[in-house]
Amino acid sequence: GAVVSQHPSRVICKSGTSVKIECRSLDFQATTMFWYRQFPKQSLMLMATSNEGSKATYEQGVEKDKFLINHASLTLSTLTVTSAHPEDSSFYICSARWGYEQYFGPGTRLTVT
Amino acid sequence: AQTVTQSQPEMSVQEAETVTLSCTYDTSENNYYLFWYKQPPSRQMILVIRQEAYKQQNATENRFSVNFQKAAKSFSLKISDSQLGDTAMYFCAFMKHVDAEGQETSGSRLTFGEGTQLTVNP
């Protein structure tokens, strides 16, 4: 089956620093990748949709200057949380679309101290 | 815009019994896909079952089956012979149709419901 990896799985950083999360489709090419944020016991909230070679489309209310998304190739998308603050602490999940299905990465737990 | 509603925040079932999770949705689209995803404590999202709206036959995957009522915009999940490993958060999701070549079309995002936490008790 299609596999999506995310790295790192956990990251702790200090307030004011930037953190980069990688999302890779390992055995297929994904023209579209999605980034979600999930708070405990809540549903997934779509942050942005990224298409290879073009700018990401951000959902309303998501700060594009804080959450930088780069989809440089058909197998890699990155999310950079710039100048992270404690309120950015959350679980971030990526997914990659293949056909009409999305395949999810295992998620990244970000803790900002 | 599409909406997906799961009215049961929590449910529990005894091992080996059957449980049904409810999901309703609202859309003006005629062609779309519906999914049930499972998120166990590991938090890895796992596809349980999918249904294409143009198919009248209800999808089935081993112990998992759906009751798809297009006119009522209802898409419930039935889990038979529940197992301890079925304990997870279950999300119902909607996606508008994408074309046959899988080309990107506007709105190919997933719209998720709020989720139902299912606990299978021994």
Short mmCIF file of C-alpha atoms in Angstrom, two decimals:
data_model
loop_
_atom_site.label_atom_id
_atom_site.label_comp_id
_atom_site.label_asym_id
_atom_site.label_seq_id
_atom_site.Cartn_x
_atom_site.Cartn_y
_atom_site.Cartn_z
CA GLY A 1 0.00 0.00 0.00
CA ALA A 2 0.91 3.66 -0.28
CA VAL A 3 3.13 4.86 2.56
CA VAL A 4 3.65 8.39 3.79
CA SER A 5 6.38 9.24 6.26
CA GLN A 6 6.78 12.27 8.47
CA HIS A 7 9.88 13.52 10.19
CA PRO A 8 10.41 14.21 13.00
CA SER A 9 7.79 12.34 14.98
CA ARG A 10 8.36 14.53 18.01
CA VAL A 11 10.06 17.88 18.41
CA ILE A 12 10.51 20.20 21.35
CA CYS A 13 11.72 23.70 20.65
CA LYS A 14 12.08 26.99 22.44
CA SER A 15 9.76 29.88 21.85
CA GLY A 16 10.93 32.06 18.97
CA THR A 17 12.70 29.34 17.02
CA SER A 18 11.59 27.75 13.75
CA VAL A 19 10.81 24.11 13.17
CA LYS A 20 10.63 22.22 9.89
CA ILE A 21 8.50 19.11 9.42
CA GLU A 22 8.97 16.88 6.38
CA CYS A 23 6.31 14.80 4.68
CA ARG A 24 7.34 12.21 2.09
CA SER A 25 5.38 9.84 -0.09
CA LEU A 26 7.62 6.79 -0.19
CA ASP A 27 6.26 4.67 -3.00
CA PHE A 28 4.14 6.98 -5.10
CA GLN A 29 4.18 10.46 -6.55
CA ALA A 30 1.75 12.88 -4.99
CA THR A 31 0.72 15.96 -6.91
CA THR A 32 -1.18 17.19 -3.89
CA MET A 33 -0.32 17.09 -0.23
CA PHE A 34 -2.33 18.36 2.70
CA TRP A 35 -1.33 19.64 6.12
CA TYR A 36 -3.60 19.25 9.13
CA ARG A 37 -3.49 20.29 12.72
CA GLN A 38 -5.16 18.28 15.45
CA PHE A 39 -5.83 19.20 19.06
CA PRO A 40 -6.45 16.47 21.66
CA LYS A 41 -9.77 14.67 21.24
CA GLN A 42 -10.68 16.84 18.27
CA SER A 43 -10.98 16.34 14.56
CA LEU A 44 -8.38 17.17 11.95
CA MET A 45 -8.31 20.78 10.87
CA LEU A 46 -7.04 21.41 7.36
CA MET A 47 -4.38 24.09 7.35
CA ALA A 48 -3.30 24.13 3.71
CA THR A 49 -3.20 22.29 0.43
CA SER A 50 0.07 22.16 -1.45
CA ASN A 51 0.55 21.30 -5.09
CA GLU A 52 3.94 20.42 -6.47
CA GLY A 53 5.65 23.40 -8.02
CA SER A 54 3.09 25.99 -6.98
CA LYS A 55 2.20 28.04 -3.94
CA ALA A 56 0.18 26.45 -1.21
CA THR A 57 -3.45 27.31 -0.68
CA TYR A 58 -4.12 28.20 2.94
CA GLU A 59 -7.39 27.82 4.76
CA GLN A 60 -9.06 30.86 6.19
CA GLY A 61 -7.51 31.89 9.48
CA VAL A 62 -4.19 30.14 8.91
CA GLU A 63 -1.25 32.53 8.88
CA LYS A 64 0.75 31.84 5.75
CA ASP A 65 3.77 33.74 7.08
CA LYS A 66 3.85 31.59 10.19
CA PHE A 67 3.23 28.24 8.54
CA LEU A 68 5.45 28.11 5.45
CA ILE A 69 4.76 25.23 3.09
CA ASN A 70 7.08 24.14 0.30
CA HIS A 71 6.17 21.33 -2.09
CA ALA A 72 9.45 21.05 -3.94
CA SER A 73 8.98 17.65 -5.54
CA LEU A 74 6.32 15.04 -6.20
CA THR A 75 7.38 13.16 -3.08
CA LEU A 76 8.25 15.86 -0.56
CA SER A 77 6.39 18.66 1.15
CA THR A 78 7.67 20.61 4.13
CA LEU A 79 5.91 22.66 6.78
CA THR A 80 8.00 25.23 8.62
CA VAL A 81 6.57 26.77 11.76
CA THR A 82 8.36 30.09 12.02
CA SER A 83 8.96 31.89 15.31
CA ALA A 84 7.07 29.20 17.15
CA HIS A 85 5.15 30.07 20.31
CA PRO A 86 3.54 27.83 22.93
CA GLU A 87 0.14 28.21 21.27
CA ASP A 88 1.59 26.49 18.18
CA SER A 89 2.07 23.34 20.21
CA SER A 90 -0.08 20.69 18.57
CA PHE A 91 -0.12 17.50 16.55
CA TYR A 92 0.56 18.09 12.86
CA ILE A 93 -0.42 15.52 10.25
CA CYS A 94 0.30 15.47 6.55
CA SER A 95 -1.39 13.46 3.85
CA ALA A 96 -0.61 12.77 0.23
CA ARG A 97 -3.23 12.29 -2.43
CA TRP A 98 -3.05 9.46 -4.92
CA GLY A 99 -6.03 9.10 -7.18
CA TYR A 100 -9.07 9.81 -5.06
CA GLU A 101 -7.57 8.66 -1.78
CA GLN A 102 -5.43 10.39 0.79
CA TYR A 103 -2.71 8.55 2.65
CA PHE A 104 -1.68 9.92 5.99
CA GLY A 105 1.66 10.31 7.67
CA PRO A 106 2.09 9.23 11.30
CA GLY A 107 2.05 12.81 12.55
CA THR A 108 4.46 15.13 14.36
CA ARG A 109 4.03 16.20 17.97
CA LEU A 110 5.31 19.77 18.34
CA THR A 111 5.89 21.18 21.80
CA VAL A 112 7.02 24.78 22.14
CA THR A 113 8.43 25.71 25.53
CA ALA B 1 -19.70 23.96 1.45
CA GLN B 2 -19.93 20.43 2.71
CA THR B 3 -20.52 19.50 6.33
CA VAL B 4 -20.15 16.18 8.08
CA THR B 5 -21.81 15.46 11.41
CA GLN B 6 -21.11 12.65 13.85
CA SER B 7 -23.62 12.92 16.66
CA GLN B 8 -22.04 10.34 18.98
CA PRO B 9 -18.93 11.73 20.71
CA GLU B 10 -18.34 8.46 22.57
CA MET B 11 -19.54 4.89 22.31
CA SER B 12 -18.63 1.65 23.95
CA VAL B 13 -19.26 -1.97 23.07
CA GLN B 14 -18.43 -5.35 24.52
CA GLU B 15 -15.91 -7.49 22.74
CA ALA B 16 -17.49 -9.72 20.04
CA GLU B 17 -20.62 -7.58 19.84
CA THR B 18 -21.76 -5.32 17.02
CA VAL B 19 -21.76 -1.53 17.08
CA THR B 20 -22.96 1.09 14.61
CA LEU B 21 -21.48 4.57 14.33
CA SER B 22 -23.59 7.30 12.79
CA CYS B 23 -22.64 9.93 10.23
CA THR B 24 -24.70 12.40 8.28
CA TYR B 25 -23.52 14.91 5.72
CA ASP B 26 -24.81 17.80 3.74
CA THR B 27 -23.84 18.55 0.16
CA SER B 28 -25.27 19.74 -3.11
CA GLU B 29 -22.88 17.53 -5.06
CA ASN B 30 -24.12 14.42 -6.83
CA ASN B 31 -20.77 12.68 -7.28
CA TYR B 32 -18.59 12.26 -4.24
CA TYR B 33 -16.78 9.82 -2.00
CA LEU B 34 -17.36 8.95 1.63
CA PHE B 35 -14.81 7.45 3.95
CA TRP B 36 -14.45 6.11 7.46
CA TYR B 37 -11.04 6.55 9.03
CA LYS B 38 -9.80 5.07 12.28
CA GLN B 39 -7.29 6.82 14.54
CA PRO B 40 -6.00 4.51 17.28
CA PRO B 41 -3.96 5.77 20.26
CA SER B 42 -0.87 5.83 18.01
CA ARG B 43 -2.70 8.64 16.14
CA GLN B 44 -1.93 7.12 12.73
CA MET B 45 -4.93 7.70 10.48
CA ILE B 46 -6.04 4.44 8.89
CA LEU B 47 -8.60 4.09 6.12
CA VAL B 48 -11.31 1.67 7.19
CA ILE B 49 -13.71 1.76 4.28
CA ARG B 50 -14.76 3.95 1.36
CA GLN B 51 -17.93 4.37 -0.65
CA GLU B 52 -18.44 5.97 -4.05
CA ALA B 53 -21.74 7.83 -4.13
CA TYR B 54 -22.69 6.50 -7.56
CA LYS B 55 -22.57 2.93 -6.27
CA GLN B 56 -25.80 1.77 -4.70
CA GLN B 57 -24.23 -1.29 -3.15
CA ASN B 58 -22.96 -0.78 0.37
CA ALA B 59 -19.22 -1.21 0.78
CA THR B 60 -17.91 -4.04 2.96
CA GLU B 61 -14.42 -4.78 4.28
CA ASN B 62 -14.29 -7.91 6.41
CA ARG B 63 -15.97 -6.99 9.74
CA PHE B 64 -16.69 -3.44 8.63
CA SER B 65 -19.68 -2.47 6.51
CA VAL B 66 -21.57 0.70 5.79
CA ASN B 67 -25.20 1.63 5.38
CA PHE B 68 -25.18 4.31 2.71
CA GLN B 69 -28.47 6.14 2.28
CA LYS B 70 -27.85 8.76 -0.40
CA ALA B 71 -31.25 10.40 -0.28
CA ALA B 72 -31.06 10.72 3.49
CA LYS B 73 -27.37 11.74 3.31
CA SER B 74 -26.50 9.15 5.87
CA PHE B 75 -23.39 6.97 6.03
CA SER B 76 -23.20 4.74 9.11
CA LEU B 77 -20.44 2.26 9.92
CA LYS B 78 -21.19 -1.15 11.37
CA ILE B 79 -18.45 -3.05 13.13
CA SER B 80 -19.22 -6.72 13.67
CA ASP B 81 -17.50 -9.03 16.14
CA SER B 82 -15.79 -6.07 17.81
CA GLN B 83 -12.19 -6.60 18.87
CA LEU B 84 -10.08 -4.82 21.46
CA GLY B 85 -7.94 -3.46 18.63
CA ASP B 86 -10.95 -1.62 17.27
CA THR B 87 -10.69 0.85 20.15
CA ALA B 88 -10.00 4.15 18.42
CA MET B 89 -11.40 7.47 17.32
CA TYR B 90 -13.44 7.03 14.15
CA PHE B 91 -13.86 9.84 11.67
CA CYS B 92 -16.38 10.05 8.86
CA ALA B 93 -15.14 12.06 5.87
CA PHE B 94 -16.49 13.47 2.61
CA MET B 95 -14.67 14.32 -0.59
CA LYS B 96 -16.00 15.76 -3.81
CA HIS B 97 -15.47 13.76 -6.96
CA VAL B 98 -12.15 13.87 -8.78
CA ASP B 99 -11.94 13.01 -12.45
CA ALA B 100 -10.91 9.63 -13.81
CA GLU B 101 -7.30 10.66 -14.37
CA GLY B 102 -7.00 11.74 -10.78
CA GLN B 103 -6.25 15.25 -11.85
CA GLU B 104 -6.50 17.88 -9.22
CA THR B 105 -9.89 19.48 -9.10
CA SER B 106 -10.96 22.18 -6.78
CA GLY B 107 -12.23 20.86 -3.52
CA SER B 108 -10.56 17.47 -3.48
CA ARG B 109 -9.94 18.02 0.19
CA LEU B 110 -11.46 15.81 2.86
CA THR B 111 -14.11 17.23 5.13
CA PHE B 112 -14.09 15.40 8.45
CA GLY B 113 -16.73 14.93 11.09
CA GLU B 114 -16.03 15.59 14.74
CA GLY B 115 -15.22 11.97 15.44
CA THR B 116 -16.59 9.21 17.65
CA GLN B 117 -14.41 7.66 20.32
CA LEU B 118 -15.15 3.94 20.36
CA THR B 119 -14.06 1.81 23.28
CA VAL B 120 -14.24 -1.97 23.06
CA ASN B 121 -14.46 -3.53 26.50
CA PRO B 122 -13.21 -7.03 27.31
#
